[in-house]
Coordinates of C-alpha atoms (C1' of nucleotides) in Angstrom, one line a residue:
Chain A
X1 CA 0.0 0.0 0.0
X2 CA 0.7 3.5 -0.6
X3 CA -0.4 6.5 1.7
X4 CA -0.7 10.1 1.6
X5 CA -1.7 12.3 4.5
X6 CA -2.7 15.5 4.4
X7 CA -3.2 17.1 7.8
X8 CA -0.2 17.2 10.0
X9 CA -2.5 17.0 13.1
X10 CA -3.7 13.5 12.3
X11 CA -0.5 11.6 12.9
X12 CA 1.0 14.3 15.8
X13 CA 3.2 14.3 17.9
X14 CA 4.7 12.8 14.2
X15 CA 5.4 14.0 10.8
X16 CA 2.7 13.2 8.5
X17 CA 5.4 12.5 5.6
X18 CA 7.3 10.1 7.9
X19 CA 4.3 8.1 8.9
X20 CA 3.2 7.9 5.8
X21 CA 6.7 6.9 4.3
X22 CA 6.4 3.9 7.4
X23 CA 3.3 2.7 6.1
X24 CA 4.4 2.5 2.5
X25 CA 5.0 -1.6 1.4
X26 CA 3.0 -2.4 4.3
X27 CA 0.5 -5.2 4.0
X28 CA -2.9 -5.4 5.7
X29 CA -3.6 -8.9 7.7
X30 CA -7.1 -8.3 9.5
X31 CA -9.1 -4.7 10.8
X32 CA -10.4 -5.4 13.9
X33 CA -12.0 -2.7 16.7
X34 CA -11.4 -2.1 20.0
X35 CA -14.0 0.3 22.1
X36 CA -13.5 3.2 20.0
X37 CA -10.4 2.4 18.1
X38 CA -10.2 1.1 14.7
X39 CA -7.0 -1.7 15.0
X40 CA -5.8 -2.1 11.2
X41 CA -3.0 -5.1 12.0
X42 CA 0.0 -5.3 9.2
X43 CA 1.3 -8.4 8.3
X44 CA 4.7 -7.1 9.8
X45 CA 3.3 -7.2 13.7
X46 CA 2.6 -3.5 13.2
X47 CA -0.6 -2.0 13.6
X48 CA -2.2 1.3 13.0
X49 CA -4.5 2.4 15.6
X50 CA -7.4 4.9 14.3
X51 CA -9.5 7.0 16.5
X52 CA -12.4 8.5 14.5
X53 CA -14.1 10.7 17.5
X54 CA -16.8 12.3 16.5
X55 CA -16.6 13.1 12.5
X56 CA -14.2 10.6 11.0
X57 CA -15.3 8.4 8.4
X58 CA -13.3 6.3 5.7
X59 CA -14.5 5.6 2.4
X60 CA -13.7 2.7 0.2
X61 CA -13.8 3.4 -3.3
X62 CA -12.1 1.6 -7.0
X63 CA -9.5 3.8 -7.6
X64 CA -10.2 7.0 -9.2
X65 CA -13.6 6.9 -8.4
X66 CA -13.3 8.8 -4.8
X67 CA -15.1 12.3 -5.3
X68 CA -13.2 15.8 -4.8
X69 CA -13.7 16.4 -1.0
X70 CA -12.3 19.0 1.1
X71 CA -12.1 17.5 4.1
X72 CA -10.1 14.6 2.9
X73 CA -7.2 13.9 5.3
X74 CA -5.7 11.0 3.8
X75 CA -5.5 8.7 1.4
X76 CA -4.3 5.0 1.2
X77 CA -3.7 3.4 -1.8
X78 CA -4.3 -0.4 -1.7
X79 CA -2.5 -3.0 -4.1
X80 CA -5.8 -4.2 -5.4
X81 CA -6.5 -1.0 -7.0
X82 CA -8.6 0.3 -4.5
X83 CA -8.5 3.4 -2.1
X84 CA -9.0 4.6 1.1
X85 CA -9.7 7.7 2.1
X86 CA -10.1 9.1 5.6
X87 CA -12.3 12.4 6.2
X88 CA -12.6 14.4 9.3
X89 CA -14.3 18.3 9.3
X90 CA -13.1 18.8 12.4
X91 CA -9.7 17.0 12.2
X92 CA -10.2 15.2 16.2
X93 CA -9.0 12.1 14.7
X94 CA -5.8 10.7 14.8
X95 CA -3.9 7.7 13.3
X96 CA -1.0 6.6 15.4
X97 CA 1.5 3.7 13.9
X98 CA 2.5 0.8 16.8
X99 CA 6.1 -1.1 16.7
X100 CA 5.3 -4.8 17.2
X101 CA 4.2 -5.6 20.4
X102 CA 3.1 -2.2 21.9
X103 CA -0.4 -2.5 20.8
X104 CA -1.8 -4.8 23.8
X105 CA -0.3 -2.4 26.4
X106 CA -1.3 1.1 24.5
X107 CA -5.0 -0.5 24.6
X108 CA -4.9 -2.5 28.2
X109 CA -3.5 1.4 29.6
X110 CA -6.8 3.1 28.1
X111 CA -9.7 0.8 27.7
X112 CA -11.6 -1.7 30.0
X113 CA -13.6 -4.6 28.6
X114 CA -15.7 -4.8 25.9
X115 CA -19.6 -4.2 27.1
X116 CA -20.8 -6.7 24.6
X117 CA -18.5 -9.6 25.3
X118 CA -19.5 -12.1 27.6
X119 CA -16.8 -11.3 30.1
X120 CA -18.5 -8.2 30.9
X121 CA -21.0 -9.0 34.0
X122 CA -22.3 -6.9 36.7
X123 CA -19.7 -8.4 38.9
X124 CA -16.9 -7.2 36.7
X125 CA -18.4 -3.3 36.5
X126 CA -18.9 -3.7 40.4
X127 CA -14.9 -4.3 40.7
X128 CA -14.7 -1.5 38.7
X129 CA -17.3 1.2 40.2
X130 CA -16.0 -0.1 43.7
X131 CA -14.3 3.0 45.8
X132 CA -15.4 5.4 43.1
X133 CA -16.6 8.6 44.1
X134 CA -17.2 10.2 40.3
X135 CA -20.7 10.3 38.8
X136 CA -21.5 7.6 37.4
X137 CA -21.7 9.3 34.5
X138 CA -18.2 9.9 34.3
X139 CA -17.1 6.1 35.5
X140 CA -19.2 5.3 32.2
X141 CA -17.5 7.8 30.1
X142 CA -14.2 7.0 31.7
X143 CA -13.1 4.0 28.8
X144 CA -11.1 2.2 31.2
X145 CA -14.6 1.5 33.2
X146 CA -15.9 0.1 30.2
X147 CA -15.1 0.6 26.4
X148 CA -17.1 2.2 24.2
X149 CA -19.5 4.3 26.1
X150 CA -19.7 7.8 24.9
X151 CA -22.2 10.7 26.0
X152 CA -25.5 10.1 24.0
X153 CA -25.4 6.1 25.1
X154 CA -24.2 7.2 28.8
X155 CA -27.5 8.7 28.9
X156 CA -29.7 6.1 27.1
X157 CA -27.8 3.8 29.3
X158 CA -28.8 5.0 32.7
X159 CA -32.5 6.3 31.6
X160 CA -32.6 2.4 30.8
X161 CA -31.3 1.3 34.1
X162 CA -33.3 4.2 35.9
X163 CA -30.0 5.6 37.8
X164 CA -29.3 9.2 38.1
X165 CA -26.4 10.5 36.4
X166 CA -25.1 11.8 39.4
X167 CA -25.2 8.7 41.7
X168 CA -21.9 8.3 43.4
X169 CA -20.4 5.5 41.1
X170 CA -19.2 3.5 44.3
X171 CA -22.7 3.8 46.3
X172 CA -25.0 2.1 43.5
X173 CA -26.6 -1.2 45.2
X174 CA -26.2 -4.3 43.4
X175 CA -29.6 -4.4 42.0
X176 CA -28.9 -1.2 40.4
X177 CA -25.4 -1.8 39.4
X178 CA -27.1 -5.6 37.8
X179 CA -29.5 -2.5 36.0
X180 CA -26.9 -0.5 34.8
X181 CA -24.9 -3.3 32.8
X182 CA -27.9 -4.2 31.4
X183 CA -28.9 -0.8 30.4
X184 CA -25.3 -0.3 28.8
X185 CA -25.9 -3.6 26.7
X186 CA -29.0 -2.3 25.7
X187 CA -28.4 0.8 25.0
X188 CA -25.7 0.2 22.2
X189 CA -27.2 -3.1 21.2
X190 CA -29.6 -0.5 20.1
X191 CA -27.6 1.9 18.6
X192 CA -25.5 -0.9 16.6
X193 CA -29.0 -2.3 15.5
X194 CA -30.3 1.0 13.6
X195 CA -26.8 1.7 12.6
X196 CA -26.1 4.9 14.9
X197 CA -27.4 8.2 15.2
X198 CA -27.3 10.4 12.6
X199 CA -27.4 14.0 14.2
X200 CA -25.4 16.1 11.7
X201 CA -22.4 14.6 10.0
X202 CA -22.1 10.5 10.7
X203 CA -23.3 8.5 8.0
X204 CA -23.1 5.0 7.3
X205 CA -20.0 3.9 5.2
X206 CA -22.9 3.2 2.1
X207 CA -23.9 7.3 3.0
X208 CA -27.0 6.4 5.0
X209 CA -27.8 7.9 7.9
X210 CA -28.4 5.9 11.5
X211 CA -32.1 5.8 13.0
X212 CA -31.0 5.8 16.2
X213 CA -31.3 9.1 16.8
X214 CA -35.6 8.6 16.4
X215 CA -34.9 6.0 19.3
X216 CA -33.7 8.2 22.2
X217 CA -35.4 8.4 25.3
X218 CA -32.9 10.9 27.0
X219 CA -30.6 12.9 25.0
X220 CA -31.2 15.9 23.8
X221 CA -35.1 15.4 24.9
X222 CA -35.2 18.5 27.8
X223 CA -38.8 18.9 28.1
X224 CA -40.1 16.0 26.4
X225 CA -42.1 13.8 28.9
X226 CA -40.3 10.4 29.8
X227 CA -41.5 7.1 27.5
X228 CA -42.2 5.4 31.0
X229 CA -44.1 8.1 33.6
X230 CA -44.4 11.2 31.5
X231 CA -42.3 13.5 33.8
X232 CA -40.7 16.1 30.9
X233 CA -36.9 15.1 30.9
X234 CA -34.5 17.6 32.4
X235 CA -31.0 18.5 31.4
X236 CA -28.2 19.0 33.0
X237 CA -24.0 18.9 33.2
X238 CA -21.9 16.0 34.4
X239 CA -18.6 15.9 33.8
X240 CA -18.6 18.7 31.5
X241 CA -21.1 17.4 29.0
X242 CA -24.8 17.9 28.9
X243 CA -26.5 15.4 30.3
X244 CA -30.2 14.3 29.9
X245 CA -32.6 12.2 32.4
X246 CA -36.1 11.7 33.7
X247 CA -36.2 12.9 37.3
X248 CA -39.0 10.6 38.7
X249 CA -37.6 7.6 37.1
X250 CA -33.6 8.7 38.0
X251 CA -33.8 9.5 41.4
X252 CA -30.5 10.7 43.6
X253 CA -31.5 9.3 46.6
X254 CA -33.5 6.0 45.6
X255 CA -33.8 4.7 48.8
X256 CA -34.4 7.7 51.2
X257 CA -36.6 6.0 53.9
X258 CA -35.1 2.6 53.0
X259 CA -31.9 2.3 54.9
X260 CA -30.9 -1.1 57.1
X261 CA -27.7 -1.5 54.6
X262 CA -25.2 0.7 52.9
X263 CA -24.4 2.2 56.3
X264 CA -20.8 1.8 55.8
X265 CA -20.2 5.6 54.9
X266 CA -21.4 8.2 57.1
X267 CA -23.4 11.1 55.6
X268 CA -21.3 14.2 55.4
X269 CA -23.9 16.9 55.2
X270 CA -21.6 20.0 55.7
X271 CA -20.4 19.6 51.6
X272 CA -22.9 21.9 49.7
X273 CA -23.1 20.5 46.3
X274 CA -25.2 22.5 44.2
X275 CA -27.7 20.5 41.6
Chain B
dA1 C1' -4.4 9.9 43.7
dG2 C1' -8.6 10.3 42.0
dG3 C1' -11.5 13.7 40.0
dT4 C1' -12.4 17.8 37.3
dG5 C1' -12.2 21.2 33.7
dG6 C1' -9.9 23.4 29.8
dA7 C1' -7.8 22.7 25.2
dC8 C1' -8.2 21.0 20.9
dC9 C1' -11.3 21.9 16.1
dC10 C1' -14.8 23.8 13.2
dG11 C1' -19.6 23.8 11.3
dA12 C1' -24.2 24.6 12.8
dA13 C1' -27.3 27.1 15.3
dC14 C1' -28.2 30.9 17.8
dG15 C1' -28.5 36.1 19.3
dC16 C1' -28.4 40.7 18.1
Chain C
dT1 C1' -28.2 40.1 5.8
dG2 C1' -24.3 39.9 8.4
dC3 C1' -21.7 39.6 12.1
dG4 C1' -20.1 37.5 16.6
dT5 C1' -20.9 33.9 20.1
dT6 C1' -22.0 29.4 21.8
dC7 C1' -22.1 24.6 21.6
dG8 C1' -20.6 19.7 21.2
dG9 C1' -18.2 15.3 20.7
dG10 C1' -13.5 12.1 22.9
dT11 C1' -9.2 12.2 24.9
dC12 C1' -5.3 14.2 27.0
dC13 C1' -3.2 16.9 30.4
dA14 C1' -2.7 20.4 34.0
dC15 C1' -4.3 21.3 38.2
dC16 C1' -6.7 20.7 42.7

DNA sequence: AGGTGGACCCGAACGC
DNA sequence: TGCGTTCGGGTCCACC
């Protein structure tokens, strides 16, 4: 293959040319994904590591055949006569090249386990949650929790599960945290089903958009009364990103008059966290 | 040391 | 109509 690239921010901290130069004669063996990373594996133990975030795409296309395009980052010419070519408007996305051997590490440093593998089990996200004092919005968000959870499924996820955003991730009872891992698997079984959400710019690598965006019972739905009790959703800010939930269904204190367990931490009152 | 918020980028949507 | 401002998405990094 032969590859050109375009943007000097896509490959950074490393020169585009050089990367590029790297990647020439290599040969692809298998493209694989992990959480949010595309894992394009050489037949020389190498392995190129793409991050879309939020508007990459690639396009495959008989050579010659790609259409002018302005935001075209890159381009990789395959052997078969066939190209590649990465876009990004907003040029988030990077492309980083791995030595043999480095990619288990780079990915085992960054990303927890996959939430649509069998090994991931309410007992496994309790390990995770356990001790955490962040949202549980942000463990969700936070890839080494999980992989693969972004904002819009963080929110469909715990609407499903009926847990606030802002529970303590560490304080969530076992029936909820048995709730939650369902509600992730849901949630981007979903998403996968109708092919993503299409809210401005992702399309489908045939240019169709997702329906999942027609499917959401939280995000980006302030006002709109819940599917389940008909309380108008509410948004809000976790973790820096807008955050959308039904406040009768997603209570912060679920169990108020409950009480016999979780007595283990004492309730600090005196901390004045403004909702 | 875990958690938080700003920076990065740029088109769309908004306010005046 | 035309301008300026705000917003958002994922990850890294500085800071608390």
């Amino acid at each position: 293959m032969q590859v050109e690239i375009n943007d000097p921010r896509l490959t950074r901290p490393f020169e585009r040319r050089s990367v590029a130069a790297e990647l020439e004669g290599e040969t692809v063996a298998a493209v694989d994904r992990r959480g949010k990373y595309l894992v394009v594996r050489f037949e020389s133990g190498r392995s190129l590591l793409i991050h879309l975030r939020m508007t990459g795409s690639l396009l495959h296309a008989r050579n010659g055949a790609l259409a002018d395009d302005p935001y075209r980052r890159a381009v990789v010419r395959l052997d078969d006569g066939s190209d590649v070519a990465y876009r990004d408007v907003r040029r988030f996305g990077t492309w980083l090249l791995l030595e043999p051997g480095e990619l288990d590490d780079y990915l085992a440093a960054r990303l927890g386990s996959e939430p649509l593998d069998r090994g991931f089990t309410a007992r496994r996200l309790a390990e995770r949650l356990q001790d955490r004092r962040a949202p549980i919005k942000a463990a969700l968000l936070d890839q080494r929790t999980l992989a693969g959870m972004g904002n819009i499924y963080a929110d469909e996820a715990l609407w499903l599960a009926r847990v606030h955003p802002l529970r303590p991730a560490g304080e969530l009872a076992p029936d909820e945290i048995t709730r939650v891992t369902k509600g992730v698997k849901d949630a981007l079984r979903a998403g996968v089903a109708r092919q993503g959400a299409t809210l401005r710019d992702y399309s489908t690598p045939d240019g169709r958009r997702g329906r999942m965006q027609l499917e959401f019972k939280a995000y980006g739905r302030a006002g709109e009364p819940c599917d389940r009790c008909g309380t108008p959703i509410e948004k809000t800010r976790v973790a820096g990103r807008g955050t959308w939930f039904c406040p009768m269904c997603q209570q912060l204190e679920p169990r108020r008059y409950a009480a016999s367990r979780s007595s283990r931490r004492p309730s600090r009152s005196s901390r004045q966290s403004s909702v």
